[in-house]
PDB file of C-alpha atoms in Angstrom:
ATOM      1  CA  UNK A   6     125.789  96.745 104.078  1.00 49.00           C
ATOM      2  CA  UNK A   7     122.353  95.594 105.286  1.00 50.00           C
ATOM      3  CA  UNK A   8     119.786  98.265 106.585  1.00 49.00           C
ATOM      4  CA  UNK A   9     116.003  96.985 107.594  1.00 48.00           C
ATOM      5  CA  UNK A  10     113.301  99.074 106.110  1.00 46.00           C
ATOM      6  CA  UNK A  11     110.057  98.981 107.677  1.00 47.00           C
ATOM      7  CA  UNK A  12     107.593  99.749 104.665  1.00 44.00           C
ATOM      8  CA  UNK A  13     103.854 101.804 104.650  1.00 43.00           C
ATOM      9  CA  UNK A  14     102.825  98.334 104.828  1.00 45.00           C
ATOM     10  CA  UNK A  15     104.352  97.358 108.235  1.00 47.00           C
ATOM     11  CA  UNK A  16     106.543  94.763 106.115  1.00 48.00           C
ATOM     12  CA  UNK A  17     110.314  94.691 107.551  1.00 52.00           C
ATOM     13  CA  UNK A  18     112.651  93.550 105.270  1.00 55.00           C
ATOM     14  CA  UNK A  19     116.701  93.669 105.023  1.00 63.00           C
ATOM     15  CA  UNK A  20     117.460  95.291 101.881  1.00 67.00           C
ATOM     16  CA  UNK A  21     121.545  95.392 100.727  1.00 76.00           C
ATOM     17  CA  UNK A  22     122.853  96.971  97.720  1.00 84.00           C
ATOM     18  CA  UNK A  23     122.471  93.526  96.134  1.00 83.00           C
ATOM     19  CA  UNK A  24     118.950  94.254  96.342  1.00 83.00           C
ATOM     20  CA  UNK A  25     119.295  97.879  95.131  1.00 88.00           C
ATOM     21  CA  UNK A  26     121.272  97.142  92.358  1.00 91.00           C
ATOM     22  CA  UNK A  27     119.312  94.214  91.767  1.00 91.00           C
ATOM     23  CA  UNK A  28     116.105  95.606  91.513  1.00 93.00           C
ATOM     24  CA  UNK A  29     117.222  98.933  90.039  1.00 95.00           C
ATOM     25  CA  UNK A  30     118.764  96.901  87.095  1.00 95.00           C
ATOM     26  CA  UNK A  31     115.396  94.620  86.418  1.00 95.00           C
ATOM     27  CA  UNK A  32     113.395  97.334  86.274  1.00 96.00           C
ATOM     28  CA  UNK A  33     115.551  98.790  83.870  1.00 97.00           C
ATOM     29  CA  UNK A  34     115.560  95.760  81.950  1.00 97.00           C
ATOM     30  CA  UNK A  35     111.657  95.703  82.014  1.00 97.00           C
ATOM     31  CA  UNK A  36     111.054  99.433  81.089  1.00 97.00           C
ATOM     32  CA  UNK A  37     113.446  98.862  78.004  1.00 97.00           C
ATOM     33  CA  UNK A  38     111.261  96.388  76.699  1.00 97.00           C
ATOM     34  CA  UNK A  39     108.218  97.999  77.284  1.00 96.00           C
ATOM     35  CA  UNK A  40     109.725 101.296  75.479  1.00 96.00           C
ATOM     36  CA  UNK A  41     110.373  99.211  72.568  1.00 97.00           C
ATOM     37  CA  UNK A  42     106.499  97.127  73.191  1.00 96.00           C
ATOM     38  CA  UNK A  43     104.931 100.810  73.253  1.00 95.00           C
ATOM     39  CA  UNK A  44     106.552 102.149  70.327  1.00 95.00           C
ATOM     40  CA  UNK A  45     105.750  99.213  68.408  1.00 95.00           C
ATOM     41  CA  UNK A  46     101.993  99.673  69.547  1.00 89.00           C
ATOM     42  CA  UNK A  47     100.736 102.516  71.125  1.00 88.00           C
ATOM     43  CA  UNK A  48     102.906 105.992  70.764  1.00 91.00           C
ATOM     44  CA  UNK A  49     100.284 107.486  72.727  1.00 90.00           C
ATOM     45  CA  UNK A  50     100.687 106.149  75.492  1.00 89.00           C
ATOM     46  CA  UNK A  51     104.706 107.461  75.951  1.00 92.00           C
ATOM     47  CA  UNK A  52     103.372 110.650  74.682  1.00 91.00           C
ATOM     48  CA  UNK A  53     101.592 110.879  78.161  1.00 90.00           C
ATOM     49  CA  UNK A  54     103.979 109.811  80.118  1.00 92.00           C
ATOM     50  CA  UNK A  55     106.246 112.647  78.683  1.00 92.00           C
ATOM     51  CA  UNK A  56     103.534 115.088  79.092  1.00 91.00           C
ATOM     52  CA  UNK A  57     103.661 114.688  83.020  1.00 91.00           C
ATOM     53  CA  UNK A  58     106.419 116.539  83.011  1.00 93.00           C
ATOM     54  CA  UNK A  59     105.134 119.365  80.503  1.00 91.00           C
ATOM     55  CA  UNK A  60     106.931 117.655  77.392  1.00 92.00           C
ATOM     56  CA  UNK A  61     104.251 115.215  75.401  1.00 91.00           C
ATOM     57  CA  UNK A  62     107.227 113.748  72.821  1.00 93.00           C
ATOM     58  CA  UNK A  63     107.981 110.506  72.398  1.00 94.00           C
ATOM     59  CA  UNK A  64     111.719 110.717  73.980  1.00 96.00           C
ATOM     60  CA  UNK A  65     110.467 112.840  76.864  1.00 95.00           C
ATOM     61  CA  UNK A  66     107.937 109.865  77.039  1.00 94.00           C
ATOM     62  CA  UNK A  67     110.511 106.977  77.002  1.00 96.00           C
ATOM     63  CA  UNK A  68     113.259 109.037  79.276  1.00 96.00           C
ATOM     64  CA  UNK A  69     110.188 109.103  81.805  1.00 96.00           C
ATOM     65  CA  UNK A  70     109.266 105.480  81.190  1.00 96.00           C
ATOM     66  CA  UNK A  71     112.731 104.593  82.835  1.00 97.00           C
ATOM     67  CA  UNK A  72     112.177 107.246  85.601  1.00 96.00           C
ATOM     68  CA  UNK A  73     108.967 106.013  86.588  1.00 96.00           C
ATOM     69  CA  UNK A  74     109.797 102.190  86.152  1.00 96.00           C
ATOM     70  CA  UNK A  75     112.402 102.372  88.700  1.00 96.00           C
ATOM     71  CA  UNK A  76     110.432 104.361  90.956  1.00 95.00           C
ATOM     72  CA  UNK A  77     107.941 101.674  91.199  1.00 95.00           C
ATOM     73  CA  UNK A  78     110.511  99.237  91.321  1.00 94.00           C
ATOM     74  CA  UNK A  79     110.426 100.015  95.425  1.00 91.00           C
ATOM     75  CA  UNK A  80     106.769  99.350  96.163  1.00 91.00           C
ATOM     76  CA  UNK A  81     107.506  96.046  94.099  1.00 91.00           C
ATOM     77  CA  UNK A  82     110.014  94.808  97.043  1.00 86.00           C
ATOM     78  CA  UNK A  83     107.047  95.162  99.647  1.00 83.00           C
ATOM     79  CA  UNK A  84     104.686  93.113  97.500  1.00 83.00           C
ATOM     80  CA  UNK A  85     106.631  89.963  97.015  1.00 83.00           C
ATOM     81  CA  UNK A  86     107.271  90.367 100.471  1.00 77.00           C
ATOM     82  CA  UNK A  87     103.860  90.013 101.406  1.00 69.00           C
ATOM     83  CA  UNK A  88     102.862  87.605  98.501  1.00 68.00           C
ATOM     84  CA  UNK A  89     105.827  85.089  97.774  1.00 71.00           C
ATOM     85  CA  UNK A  90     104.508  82.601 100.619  1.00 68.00           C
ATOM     86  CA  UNK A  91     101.318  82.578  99.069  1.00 73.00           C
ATOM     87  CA  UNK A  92     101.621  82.595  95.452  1.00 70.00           C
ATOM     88  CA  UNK A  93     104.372  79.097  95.642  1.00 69.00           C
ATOM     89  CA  UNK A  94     102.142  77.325  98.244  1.00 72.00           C
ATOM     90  CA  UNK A  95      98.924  78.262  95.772  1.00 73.00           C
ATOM     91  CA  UNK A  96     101.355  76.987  92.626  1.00 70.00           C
ATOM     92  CA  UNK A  97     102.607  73.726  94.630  1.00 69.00           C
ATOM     93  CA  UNK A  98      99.076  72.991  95.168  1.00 73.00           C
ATOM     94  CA  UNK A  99      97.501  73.548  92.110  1.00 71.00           C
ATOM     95  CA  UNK A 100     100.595  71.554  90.345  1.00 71.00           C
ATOM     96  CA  UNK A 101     100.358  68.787  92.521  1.00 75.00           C
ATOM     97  CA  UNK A 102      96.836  68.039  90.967  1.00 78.00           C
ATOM     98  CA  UNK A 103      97.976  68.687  87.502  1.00 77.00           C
ATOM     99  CA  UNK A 104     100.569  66.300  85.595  1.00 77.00           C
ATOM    100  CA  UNK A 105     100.387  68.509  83.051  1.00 77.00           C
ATOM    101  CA  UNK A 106     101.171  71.399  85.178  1.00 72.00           C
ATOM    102  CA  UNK A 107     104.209  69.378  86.835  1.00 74.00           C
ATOM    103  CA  UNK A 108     105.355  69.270  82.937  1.00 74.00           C
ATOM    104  CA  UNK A 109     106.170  72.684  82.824  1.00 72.00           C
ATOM    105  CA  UNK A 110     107.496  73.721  85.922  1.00 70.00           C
ATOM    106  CA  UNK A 111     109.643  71.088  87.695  1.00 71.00           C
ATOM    107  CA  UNK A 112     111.756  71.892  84.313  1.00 71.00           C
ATOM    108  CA  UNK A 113     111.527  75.742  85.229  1.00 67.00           C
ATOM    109  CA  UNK A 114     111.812  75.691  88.504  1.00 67.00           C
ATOM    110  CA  UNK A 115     115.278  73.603  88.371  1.00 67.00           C
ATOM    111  CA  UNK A 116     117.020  76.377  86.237  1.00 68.00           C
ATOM    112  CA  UNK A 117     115.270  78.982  88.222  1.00 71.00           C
ATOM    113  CA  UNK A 118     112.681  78.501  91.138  1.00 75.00           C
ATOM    114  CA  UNK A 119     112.824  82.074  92.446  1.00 79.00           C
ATOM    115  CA  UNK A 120     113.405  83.536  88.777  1.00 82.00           C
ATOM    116  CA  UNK A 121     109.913  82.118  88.032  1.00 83.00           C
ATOM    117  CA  UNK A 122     107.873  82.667  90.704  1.00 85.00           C
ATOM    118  CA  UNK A 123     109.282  86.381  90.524  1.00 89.00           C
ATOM    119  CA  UNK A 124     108.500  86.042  86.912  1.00 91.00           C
ATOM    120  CA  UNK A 125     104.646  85.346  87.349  1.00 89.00           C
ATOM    121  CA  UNK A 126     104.466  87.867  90.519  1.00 90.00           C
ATOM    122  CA  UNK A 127     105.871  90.740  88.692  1.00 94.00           C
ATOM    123  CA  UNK A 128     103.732  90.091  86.040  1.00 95.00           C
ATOM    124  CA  UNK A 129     100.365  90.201  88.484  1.00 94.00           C
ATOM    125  CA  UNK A 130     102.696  93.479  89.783  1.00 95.00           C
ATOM    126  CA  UNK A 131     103.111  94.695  86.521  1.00 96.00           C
ATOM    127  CA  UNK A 132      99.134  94.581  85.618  1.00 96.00           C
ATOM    128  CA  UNK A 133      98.565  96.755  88.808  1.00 94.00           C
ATOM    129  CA  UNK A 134     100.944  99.550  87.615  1.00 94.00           C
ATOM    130  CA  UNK A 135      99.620  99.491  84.675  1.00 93.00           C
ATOM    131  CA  UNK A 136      96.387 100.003  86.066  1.00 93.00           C
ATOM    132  CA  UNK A 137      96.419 102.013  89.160  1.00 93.00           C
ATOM    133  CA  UNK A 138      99.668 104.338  88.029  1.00 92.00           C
ATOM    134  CA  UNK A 139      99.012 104.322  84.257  1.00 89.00           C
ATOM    135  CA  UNK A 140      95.465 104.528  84.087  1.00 87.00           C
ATOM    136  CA  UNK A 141      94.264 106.052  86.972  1.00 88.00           C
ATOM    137  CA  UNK A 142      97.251 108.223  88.875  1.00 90.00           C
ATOM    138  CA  UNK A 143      99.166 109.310  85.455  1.00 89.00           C
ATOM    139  CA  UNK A 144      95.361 110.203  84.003  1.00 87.00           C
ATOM    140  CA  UNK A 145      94.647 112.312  87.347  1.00 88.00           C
ATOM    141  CA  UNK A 146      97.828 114.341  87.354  1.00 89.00           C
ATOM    142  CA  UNK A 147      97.462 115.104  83.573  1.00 88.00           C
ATOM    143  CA  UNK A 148      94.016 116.916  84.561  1.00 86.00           C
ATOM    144  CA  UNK A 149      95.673 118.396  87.262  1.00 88.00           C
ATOM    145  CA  UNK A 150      98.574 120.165  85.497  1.00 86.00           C
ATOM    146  CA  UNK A 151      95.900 120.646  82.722  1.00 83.00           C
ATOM    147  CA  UNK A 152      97.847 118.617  80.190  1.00 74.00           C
ATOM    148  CA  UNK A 153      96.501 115.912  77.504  1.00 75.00           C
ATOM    149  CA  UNK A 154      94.732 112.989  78.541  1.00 68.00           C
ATOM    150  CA  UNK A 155      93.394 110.328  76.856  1.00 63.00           C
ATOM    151  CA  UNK A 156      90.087 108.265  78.451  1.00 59.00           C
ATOM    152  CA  UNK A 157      90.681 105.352  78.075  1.00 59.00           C
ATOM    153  CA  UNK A 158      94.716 105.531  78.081  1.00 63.00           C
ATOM    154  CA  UNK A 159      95.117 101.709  79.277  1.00 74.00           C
ATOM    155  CA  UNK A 160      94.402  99.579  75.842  1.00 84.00           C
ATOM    156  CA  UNK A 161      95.680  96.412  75.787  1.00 91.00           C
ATOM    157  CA  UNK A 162      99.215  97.217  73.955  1.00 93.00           C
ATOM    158  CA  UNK A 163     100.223  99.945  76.931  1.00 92.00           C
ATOM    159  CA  UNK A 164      98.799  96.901  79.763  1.00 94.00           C
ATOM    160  CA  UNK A 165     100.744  94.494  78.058  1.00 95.00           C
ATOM    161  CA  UNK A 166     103.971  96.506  78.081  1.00 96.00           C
ATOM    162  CA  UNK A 167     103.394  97.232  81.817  1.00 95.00           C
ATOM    163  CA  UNK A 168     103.102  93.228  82.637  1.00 96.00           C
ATOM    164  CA  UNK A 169     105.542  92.917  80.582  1.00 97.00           C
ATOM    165  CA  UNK A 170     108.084  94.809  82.621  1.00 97.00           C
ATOM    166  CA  UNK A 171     106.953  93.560  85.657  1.00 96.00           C
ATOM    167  CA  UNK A 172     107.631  90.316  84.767  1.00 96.00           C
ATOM    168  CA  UNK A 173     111.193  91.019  83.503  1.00 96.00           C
ATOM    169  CA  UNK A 174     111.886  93.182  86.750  1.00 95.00           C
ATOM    170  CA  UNK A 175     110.617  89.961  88.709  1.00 94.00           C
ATOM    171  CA  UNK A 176     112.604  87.732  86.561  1.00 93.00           C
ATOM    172  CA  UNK A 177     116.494  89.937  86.800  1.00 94.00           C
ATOM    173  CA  UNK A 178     115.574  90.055  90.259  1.00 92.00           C
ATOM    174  CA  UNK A 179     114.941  86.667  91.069  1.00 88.00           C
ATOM    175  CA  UNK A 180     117.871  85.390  89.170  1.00 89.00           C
ATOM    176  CA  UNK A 181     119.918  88.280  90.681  1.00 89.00           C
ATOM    177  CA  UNK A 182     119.076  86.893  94.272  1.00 84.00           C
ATOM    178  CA  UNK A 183     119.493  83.309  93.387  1.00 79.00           C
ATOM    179  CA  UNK A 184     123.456  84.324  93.073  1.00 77.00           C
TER     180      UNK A 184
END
């Protein structure tokens, strides 16, 4: 069942429950990693997120990680939507002047061309949640509901667990639609 979705962005795309699941399931994929990235580094950081909700614990924390990772999973359908063209014509330039470049990607892009370029897009994706959500929305609504905050909440263990699930969310999804 195919529906088209016209986005804030004035993007249409079709969107099937291939897509759903598909993008539901990366982002799941992503946010389990980057549970396990933040409490390896930075416990802080899920303590927030479980505090938006009135509980700062670490489970509240990582329950919300996976609530919030596949609400932004949405938004991340309208960016490559926008940027796919883009970002391979920029990479098939820039590795047509490079031999070293062609080195490592022809290799890459034969088990997985839309895999990877998902890959590297949900990573750029992944830096802007990171930044705008985690470290600038998540910070607001903490003063708002008068919970903990923490200035500056984005170190570079919490931005590299957001990158990081973009990038895996990009990557299940690519190799999800390449089926």
């Amino acid at each position: 069942m195919e529906r088209t979705i016209r986005s804030l962005f004035a993007i249409e795309t079709d969107i099937d429950i291939g897509d759903i699941e598909a993008i539901i399931g990366g982002s799941l994929f992503g946010a389990l990693q980057a549970n396990v990235i933040l409490h390896l580094g930075d416990l802080e950081a899920l303590e927030l997120l479980g505090a938006t909700v009135g509980r700062p614990t670490l489970l509240a924390g990582a329950g919300m990680l996976f609530v919030y990772s596949v609400l932004l999973a949405f938004p991340f359908l309208a960016f490559i939507s926008g940027s796919i063209n883009a970002f391979v014509t920029r990479i098939i330039m820039l590795s047509r002047n490079s031999s070293l470049l062609q080195k490592v990607l022809v290799p890459l892009l034969n088990v997985s061309a839309l895999g990877v370029t998902l890959f590297a897009l949900g990573q750029i994706y992944g830096l802007l949640v990171g930044i705008v959500f985690f470290g600038v929305f998540v910070q607001l609504w903490l003063v708002f509901i008068g919970g903990p905050s923490a200035l500056p909440a984005l170190g570079l263990v919490s931005l590299f667990a957001w990158m990081t699930y973009g990038g895996m969310m990009g990557l299940v999804y690519g190799l999800a639609m390449e089926r």
